Coordinates of C-alpha atoms in Angstrom, one line a residue:
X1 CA 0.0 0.0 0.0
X2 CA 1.6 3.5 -0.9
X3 CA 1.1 6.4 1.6
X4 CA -1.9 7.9 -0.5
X5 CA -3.7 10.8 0.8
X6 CA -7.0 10.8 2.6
X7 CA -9.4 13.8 3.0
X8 CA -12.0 13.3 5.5
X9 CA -14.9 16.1 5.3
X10 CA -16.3 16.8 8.1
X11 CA -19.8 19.1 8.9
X12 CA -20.1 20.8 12.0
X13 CA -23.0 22.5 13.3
X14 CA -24.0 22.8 16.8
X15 CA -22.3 19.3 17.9
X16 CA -19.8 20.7 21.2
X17 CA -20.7 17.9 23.3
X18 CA -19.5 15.0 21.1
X19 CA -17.2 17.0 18.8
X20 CA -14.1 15.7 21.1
X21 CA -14.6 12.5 20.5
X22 CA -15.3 12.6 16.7
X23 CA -12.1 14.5 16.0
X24 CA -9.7 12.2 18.5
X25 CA -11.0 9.2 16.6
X26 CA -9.7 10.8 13.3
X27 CA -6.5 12.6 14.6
X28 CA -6.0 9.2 16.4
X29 CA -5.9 6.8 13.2
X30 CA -3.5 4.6 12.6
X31 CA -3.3 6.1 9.4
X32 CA -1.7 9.3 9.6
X33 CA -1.7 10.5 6.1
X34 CA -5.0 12.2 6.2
X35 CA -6.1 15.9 5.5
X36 CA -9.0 16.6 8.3
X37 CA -11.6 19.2 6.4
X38 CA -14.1 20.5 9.2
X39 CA -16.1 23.1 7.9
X40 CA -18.2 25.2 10.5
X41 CA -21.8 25.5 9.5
X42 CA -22.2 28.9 11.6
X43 CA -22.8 26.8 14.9
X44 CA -24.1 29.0 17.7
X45 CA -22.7 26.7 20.8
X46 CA -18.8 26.3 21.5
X47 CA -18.2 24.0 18.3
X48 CA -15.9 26.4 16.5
X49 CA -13.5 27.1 19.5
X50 CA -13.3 23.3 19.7
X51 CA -12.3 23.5 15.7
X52 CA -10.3 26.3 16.1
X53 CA -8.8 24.4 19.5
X54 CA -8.4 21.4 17.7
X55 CA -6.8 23.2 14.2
X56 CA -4.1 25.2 16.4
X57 CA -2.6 21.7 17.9
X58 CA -2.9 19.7 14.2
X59 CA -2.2 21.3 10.9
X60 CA -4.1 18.1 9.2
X61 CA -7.1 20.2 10.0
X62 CA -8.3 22.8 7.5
X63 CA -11.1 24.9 9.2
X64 CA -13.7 26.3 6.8
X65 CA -16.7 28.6 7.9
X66 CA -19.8 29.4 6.1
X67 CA -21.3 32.8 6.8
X68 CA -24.9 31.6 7.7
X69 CA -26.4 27.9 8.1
X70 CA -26.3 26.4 4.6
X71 CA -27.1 22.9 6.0
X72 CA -25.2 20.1 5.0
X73 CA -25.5 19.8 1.3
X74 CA -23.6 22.8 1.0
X75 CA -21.5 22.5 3.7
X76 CA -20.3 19.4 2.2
X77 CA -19.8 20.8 -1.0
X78 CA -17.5 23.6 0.1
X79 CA -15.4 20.7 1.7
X80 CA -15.2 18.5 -1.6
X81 CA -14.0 22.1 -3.9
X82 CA -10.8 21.6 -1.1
X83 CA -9.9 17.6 -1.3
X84 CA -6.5 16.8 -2.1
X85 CA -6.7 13.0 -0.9
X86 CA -6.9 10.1 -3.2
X87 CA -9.7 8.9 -0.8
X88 CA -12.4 10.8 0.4
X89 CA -14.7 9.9 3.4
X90 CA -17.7 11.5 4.9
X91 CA -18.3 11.8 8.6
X92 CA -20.9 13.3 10.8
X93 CA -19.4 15.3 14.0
X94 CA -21.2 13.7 16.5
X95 CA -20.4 10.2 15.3
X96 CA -16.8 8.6 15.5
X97 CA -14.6 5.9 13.8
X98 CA -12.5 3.0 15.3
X99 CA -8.9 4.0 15.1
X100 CA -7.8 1.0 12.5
X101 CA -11.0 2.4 9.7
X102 CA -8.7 4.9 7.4
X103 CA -5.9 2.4 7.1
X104 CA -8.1 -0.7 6.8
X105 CA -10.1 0.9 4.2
X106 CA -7.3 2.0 2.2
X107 CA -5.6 -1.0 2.1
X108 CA -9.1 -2.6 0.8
X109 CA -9.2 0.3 -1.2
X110 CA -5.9 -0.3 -3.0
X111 CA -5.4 -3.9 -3.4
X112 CA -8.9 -4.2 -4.8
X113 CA -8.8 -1.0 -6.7
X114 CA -12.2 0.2 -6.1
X115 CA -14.3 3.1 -6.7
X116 CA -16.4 2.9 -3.3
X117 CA -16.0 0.4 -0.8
X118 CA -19.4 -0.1 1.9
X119 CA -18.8 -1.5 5.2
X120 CA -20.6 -1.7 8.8
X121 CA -21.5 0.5 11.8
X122 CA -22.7 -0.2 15.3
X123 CA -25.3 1.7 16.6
X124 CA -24.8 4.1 20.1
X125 CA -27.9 5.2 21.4
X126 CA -27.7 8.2 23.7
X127 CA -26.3 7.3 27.2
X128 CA -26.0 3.9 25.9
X129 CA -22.5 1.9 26.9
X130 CA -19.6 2.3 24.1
X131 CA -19.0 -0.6 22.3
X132 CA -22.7 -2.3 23.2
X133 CA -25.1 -1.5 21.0
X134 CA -25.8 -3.6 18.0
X135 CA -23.8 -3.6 14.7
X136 CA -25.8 -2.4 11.3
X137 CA -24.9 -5.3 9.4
X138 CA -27.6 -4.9 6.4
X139 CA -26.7 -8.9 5.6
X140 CA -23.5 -7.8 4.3
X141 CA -21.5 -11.2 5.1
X142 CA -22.9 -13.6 1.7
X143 CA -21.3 -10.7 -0.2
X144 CA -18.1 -9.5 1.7
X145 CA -15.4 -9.0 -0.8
X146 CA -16.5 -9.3 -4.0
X147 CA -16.4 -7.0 -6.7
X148 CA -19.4 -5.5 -8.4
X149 CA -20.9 -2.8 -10.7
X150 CA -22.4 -0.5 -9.0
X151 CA -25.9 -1.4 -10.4
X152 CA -25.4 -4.5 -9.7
X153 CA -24.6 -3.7 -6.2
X154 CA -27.7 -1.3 -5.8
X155 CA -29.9 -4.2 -7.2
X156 CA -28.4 -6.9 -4.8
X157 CA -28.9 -4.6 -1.8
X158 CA -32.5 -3.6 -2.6
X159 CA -33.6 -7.5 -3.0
X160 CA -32.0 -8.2 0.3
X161 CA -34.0 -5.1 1.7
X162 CA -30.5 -3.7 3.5
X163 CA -29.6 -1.0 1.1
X164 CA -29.3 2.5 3.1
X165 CA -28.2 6.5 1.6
X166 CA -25.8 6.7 5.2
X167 CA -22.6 8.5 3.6
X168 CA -20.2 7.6 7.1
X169 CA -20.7 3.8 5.4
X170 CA -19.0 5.0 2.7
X171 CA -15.5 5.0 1.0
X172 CA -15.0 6.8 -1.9
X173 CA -12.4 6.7 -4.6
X174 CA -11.9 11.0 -5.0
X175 CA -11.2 10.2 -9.3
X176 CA -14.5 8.5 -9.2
X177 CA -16.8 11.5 -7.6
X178 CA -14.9 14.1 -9.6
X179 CA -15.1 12.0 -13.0
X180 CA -18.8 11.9 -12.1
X181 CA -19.6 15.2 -11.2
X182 CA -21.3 14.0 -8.1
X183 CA -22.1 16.7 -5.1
X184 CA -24.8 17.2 -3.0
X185 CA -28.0 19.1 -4.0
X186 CA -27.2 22.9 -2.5
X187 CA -31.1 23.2 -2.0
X188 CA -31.5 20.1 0.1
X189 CA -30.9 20.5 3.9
X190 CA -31.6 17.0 4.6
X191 CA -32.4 13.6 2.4
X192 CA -29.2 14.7 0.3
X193 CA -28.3 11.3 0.7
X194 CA -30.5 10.2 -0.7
X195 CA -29.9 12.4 -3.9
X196 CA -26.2 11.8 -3.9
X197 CA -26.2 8.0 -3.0
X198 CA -28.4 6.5 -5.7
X199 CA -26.7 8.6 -8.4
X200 CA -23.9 7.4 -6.7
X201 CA -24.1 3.9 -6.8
X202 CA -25.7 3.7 -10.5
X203 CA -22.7 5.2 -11.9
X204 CA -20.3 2.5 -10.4
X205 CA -18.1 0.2 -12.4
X206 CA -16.1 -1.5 -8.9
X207 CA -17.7 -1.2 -5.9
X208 CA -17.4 -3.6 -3.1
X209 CA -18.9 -5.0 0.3
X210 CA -16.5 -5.1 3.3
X211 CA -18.0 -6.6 6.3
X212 CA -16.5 -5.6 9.2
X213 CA -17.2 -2.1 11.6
X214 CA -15.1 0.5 11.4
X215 CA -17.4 3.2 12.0
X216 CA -19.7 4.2 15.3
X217 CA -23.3 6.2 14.5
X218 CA -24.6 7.8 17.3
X219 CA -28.7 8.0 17.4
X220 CA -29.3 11.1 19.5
X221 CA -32.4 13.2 20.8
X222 CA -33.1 16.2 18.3
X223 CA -30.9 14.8 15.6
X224 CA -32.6 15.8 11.9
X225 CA -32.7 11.8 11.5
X226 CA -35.2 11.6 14.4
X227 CA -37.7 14.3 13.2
X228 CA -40.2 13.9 10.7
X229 CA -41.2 18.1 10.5
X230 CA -42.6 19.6 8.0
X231 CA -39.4 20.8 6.2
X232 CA -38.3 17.0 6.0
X233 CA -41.4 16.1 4.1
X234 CA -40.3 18.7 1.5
X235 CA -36.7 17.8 1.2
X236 CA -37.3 14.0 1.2
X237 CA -40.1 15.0 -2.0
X238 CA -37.7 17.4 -3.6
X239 CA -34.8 14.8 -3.8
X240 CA -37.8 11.7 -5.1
X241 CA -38.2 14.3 -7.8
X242 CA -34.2 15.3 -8.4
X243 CA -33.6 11.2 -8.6
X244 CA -37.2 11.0 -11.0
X245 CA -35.5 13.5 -13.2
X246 CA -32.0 11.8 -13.1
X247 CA -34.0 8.9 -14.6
X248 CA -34.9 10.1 -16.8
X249 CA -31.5 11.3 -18.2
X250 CA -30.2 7.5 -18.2
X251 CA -31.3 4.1 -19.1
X252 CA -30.7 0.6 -17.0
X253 CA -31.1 -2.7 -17.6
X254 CA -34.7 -3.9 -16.5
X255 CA -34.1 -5.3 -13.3
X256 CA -31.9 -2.4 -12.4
X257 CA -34.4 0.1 -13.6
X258 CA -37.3 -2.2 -11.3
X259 CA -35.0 -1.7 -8.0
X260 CA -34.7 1.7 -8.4
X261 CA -38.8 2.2 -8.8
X262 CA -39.0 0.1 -5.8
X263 CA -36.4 2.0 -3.9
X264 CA -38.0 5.6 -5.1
X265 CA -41.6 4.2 -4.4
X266 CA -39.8 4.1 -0.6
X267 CA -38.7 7.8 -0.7
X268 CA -42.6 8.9 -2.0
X269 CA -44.6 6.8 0.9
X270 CA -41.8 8.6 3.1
X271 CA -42.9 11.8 2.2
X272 CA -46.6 11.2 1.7
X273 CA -46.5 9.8 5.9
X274 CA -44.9 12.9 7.0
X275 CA -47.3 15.1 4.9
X276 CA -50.0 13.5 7.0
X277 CA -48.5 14.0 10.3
X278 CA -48.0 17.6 9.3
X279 CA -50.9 18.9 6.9
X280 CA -51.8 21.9 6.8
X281 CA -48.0 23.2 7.3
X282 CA -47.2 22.0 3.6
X283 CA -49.2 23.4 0.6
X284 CA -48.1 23.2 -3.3
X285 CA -46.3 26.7 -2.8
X286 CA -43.5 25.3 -1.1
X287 CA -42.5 23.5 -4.3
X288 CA -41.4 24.8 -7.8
X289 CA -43.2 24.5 -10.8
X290 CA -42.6 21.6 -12.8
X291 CA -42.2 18.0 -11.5
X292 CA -42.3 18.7 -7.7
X293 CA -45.7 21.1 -8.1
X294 CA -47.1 17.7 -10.2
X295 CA -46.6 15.5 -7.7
X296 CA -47.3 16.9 -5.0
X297 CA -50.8 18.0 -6.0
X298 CA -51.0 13.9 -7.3
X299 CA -49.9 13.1 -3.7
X300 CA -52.8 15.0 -1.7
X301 CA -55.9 14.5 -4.1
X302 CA -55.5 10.5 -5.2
X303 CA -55.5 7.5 -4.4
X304 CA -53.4 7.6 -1.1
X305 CA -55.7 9.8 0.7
X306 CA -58.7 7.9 -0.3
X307 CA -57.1 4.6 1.0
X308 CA -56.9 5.6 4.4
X309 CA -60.2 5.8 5.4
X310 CA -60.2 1.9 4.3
X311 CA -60.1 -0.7 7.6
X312 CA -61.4 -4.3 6.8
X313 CA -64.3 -4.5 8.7
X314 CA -63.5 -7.4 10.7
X315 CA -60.9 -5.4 12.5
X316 CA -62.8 -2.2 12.9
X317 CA -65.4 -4.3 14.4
X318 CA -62.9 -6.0 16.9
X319 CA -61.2 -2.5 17.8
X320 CA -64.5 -1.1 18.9
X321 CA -65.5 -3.9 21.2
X322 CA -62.6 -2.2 23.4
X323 CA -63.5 0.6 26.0
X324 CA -60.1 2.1 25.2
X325 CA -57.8 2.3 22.1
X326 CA -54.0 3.1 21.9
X327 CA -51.5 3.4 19.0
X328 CA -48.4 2.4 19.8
X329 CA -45.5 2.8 16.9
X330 CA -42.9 4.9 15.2
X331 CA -43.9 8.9 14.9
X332 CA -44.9 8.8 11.5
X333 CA -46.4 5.2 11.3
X334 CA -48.5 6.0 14.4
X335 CA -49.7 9.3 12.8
X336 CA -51.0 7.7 9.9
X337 CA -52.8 4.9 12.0
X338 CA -54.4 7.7 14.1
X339 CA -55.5 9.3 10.8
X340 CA -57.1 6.0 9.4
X341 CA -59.0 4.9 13.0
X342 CA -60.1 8.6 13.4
X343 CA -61.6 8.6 9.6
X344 CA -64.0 5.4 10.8
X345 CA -65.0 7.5 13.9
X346 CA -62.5 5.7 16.5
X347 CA -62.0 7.4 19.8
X348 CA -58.2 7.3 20.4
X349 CA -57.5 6.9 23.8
X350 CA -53.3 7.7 24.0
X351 CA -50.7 7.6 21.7
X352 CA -47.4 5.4 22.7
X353 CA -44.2 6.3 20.5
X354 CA -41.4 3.5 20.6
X355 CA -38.8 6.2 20.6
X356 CA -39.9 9.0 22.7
X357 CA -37.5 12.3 22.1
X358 CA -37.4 15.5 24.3
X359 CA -40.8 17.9 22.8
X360 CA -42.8 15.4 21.2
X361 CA -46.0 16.2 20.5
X362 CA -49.4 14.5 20.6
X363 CA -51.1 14.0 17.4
X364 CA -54.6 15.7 16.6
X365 CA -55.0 17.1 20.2
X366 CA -54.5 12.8 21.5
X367 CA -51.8 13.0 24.4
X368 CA -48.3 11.0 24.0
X369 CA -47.5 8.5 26.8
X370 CA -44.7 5.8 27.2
X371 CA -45.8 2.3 26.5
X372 CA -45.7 1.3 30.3
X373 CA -47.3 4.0 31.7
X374 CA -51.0 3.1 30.1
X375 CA -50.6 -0.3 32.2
X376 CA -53.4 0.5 34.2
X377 CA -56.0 -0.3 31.4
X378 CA -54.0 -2.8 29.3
X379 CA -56.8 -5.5 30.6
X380 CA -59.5 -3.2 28.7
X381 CA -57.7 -1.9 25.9
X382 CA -56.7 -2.7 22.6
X383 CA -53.4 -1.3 20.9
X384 CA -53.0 -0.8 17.5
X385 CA -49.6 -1.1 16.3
X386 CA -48.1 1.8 13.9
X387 CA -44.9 0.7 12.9
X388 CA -43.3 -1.0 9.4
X389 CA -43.2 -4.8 8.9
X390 CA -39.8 -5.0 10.1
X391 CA -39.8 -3.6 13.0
X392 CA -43.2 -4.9 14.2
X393 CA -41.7 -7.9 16.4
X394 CA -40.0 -5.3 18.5
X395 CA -42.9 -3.9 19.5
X396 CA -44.8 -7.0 20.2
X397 CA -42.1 -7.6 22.6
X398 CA -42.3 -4.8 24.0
X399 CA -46.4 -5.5 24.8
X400 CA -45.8 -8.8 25.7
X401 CA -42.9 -8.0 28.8
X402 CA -45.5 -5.7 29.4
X403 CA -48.4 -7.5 29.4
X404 CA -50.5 -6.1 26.8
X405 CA -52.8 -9.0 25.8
X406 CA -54.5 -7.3 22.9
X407 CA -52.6 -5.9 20.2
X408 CA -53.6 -5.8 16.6
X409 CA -52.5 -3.9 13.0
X410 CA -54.0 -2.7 10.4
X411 CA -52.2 -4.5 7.6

């Protein structure tokens, strides 16, 4: 392996209390030849003294500032007009890397000459212990190590239902992102992920699976990832339409071209569940003319609307034989469950999110309890679970260590 450089872009906005620990575990790499570029994203807590701090005591960091908050599209752009590295890696400020990931992933990178290499995180949830929680291995192991298109790739992943847009999983040859002209969407302040890692992928020619962890995402209260506001509902729609149009410029084989309508079907129910939980803070002027006007106005007068007022009647029939009725799910999940069981006249008792974060709100006026605290009238109530396929055995768990006897969903 020859000493190749690395540039690792970094935005920062408003991150002071893990910001420490994200820039040790770079400075602190086995591989030293790296090139740190932290660009400030006009943070209003103590993260630019830390930079600053940090910059003064290592001249591998290169502190950029942006006059205003340009959220992270551009942020990230401004960082890739500076690379010099022959690798380029993407890394949130308040997650961290183990200290054997830039010179593991080189090596990978050079002896198997690819373009992008994918590999594993583990997951820290807040005031969780290090080095606990449970690795995001998205089935990775049949396919460690071999070399692929990235088409081929983006297929494979999307029929094994483990493909993700996270960027920190991501090693990128810096010839290949140039060559391809890929940056992130300046008008997207979040889902440009999304945007950048599908056009990504499809342009690949060797791209490659490692499975191992070299890389540590923290799940924290008030991230962006945790939300599901109003603005997010418009970004994640804006970047379905930016990837519709980037269809439209190229052609794929058939079964790529099928994975890619499943995987953009995804990013639409997304952003029509969001618009639910928030409607009447989104209206057609909040998108431009064109594609995203289109849409949008198909999204809120057709078919989706129409099918939630739809419960089979044998389940509407047993969730009214219950003196009291709770939804229990994910934000977003539970918010469209409320809107389906309030359409057929259902009195909702409370509302129990799996994931509570600090201000959550109730939905439609219905107040927000944790799961454990409606125990006093789990003998007469039924809960209706809000939450995708996947993630629904969780949940019964959940009831069942707490003694919920009568659970149903709507599916």
């Amino acid at each position: 392996m020859d000493d190749a450089l690395i540039s690792i872009i970094i935005p920062v906005y408003n991150v002071e209390k893990y910001l420490r620990q994200c820039l040790d575990s770079v400075l602190s790499q086995s591989y030293s030849n790296i090139e740190v570029i932290c660009i400030d994203d006009a943070s209003t807590d103590g993260s630019l003294s830390i930079l600053k701090e940090y910059s003064d005591k290592d001249k591998r960091i290169r502190l950029l500032k942006n006059q205003k908050n340009e959220g992270n599209s551009f942020t990230r752009n401004a960082g890739l007009k500076e690379i010099n590295g022959k690798y380029t890696y993407f890394l949130d400020a308040d997650d961290y890397i183990e200290l054997n990931a830039i010179e593991e992933l080189t090596r990978y990178a050079e002896q198997y000459e690819t373009e992008c290499i994918y590999f594993n995180s583990r997951l820290l949830s807040e005031g969780a212990e290090v080095g606990k929680g449970p690795a995001l291995e998205y089935g990775l192991r049949e396919i460690n190590k071999k070399i692929y298109t990235g088409p081929a790739l983006f297929k494979l992943l999307i029929d094994k239902n483990v493909y993700t847009n996270s960027l920190w999983r991501r090693f990128w040859k810096t010839e290949f992102l140039l060559e391809n002209n890929l940056k992130f969407a300046d008008e997207l302040r979040t889902s440009e992920d999304a945007y950048f890692s599908i056009k990504a992928i499809l342009c690949g020619k060797r791209m490659m699976i490692v499975d191992e962890i070299f890389h540590i995402y923290r799940r924290r209260e008030g991230s962006l990832t945790t939300a599901a506001r109003p603005d997010e509902m418009i970004y994640v729609f804006k970047s379905y339409c930016m990837l519709l149009e980037f269809w439209k410029e190229h052609r794929f084989l058939p079964d790529i071209e099928e994975s890619l309508n499943n995987s953009l079907k995804n990013m639409y129910i997304t952003a029509k569940k969001i618009y639910l939980r928030n409607k009447g803070k989104i209206s057609k002027v909040d998108f431009k003319t064109g594609t995203e006007r289109h849409l949008f106005e198909v999204l809120i007068e057709q078919e989706y609307e129409k099918s939630l007022s739809i419960i089979e009647p044998d389940i509407l029939q047993k969730i009214r034989s219950f003196p009291y009725v709770i939804v229990y799910g994910a934000y977003i999940y539970a918010g469209e469950v409320v809107e389906k069981l309030v359409r057929n006249g259902i009195d909702i008792h409370s509302i129990a999110i799996t994931k509570m974060h600090e201000k959550a709100e109730g939905i439609n006026g219905i107040p927000i309890h944790e799961i454990r605290d409606l125990i006093s009238i789990k003998d007469e109530a039924i809960v209706v679970m809000g939450v995708g396929k996947n993630n629904r055995q969780d949940v019964i768990n959940t009831l069942v260590k707490y003694k919920f006897n009568n659970f149903i969903s709507l599916d």
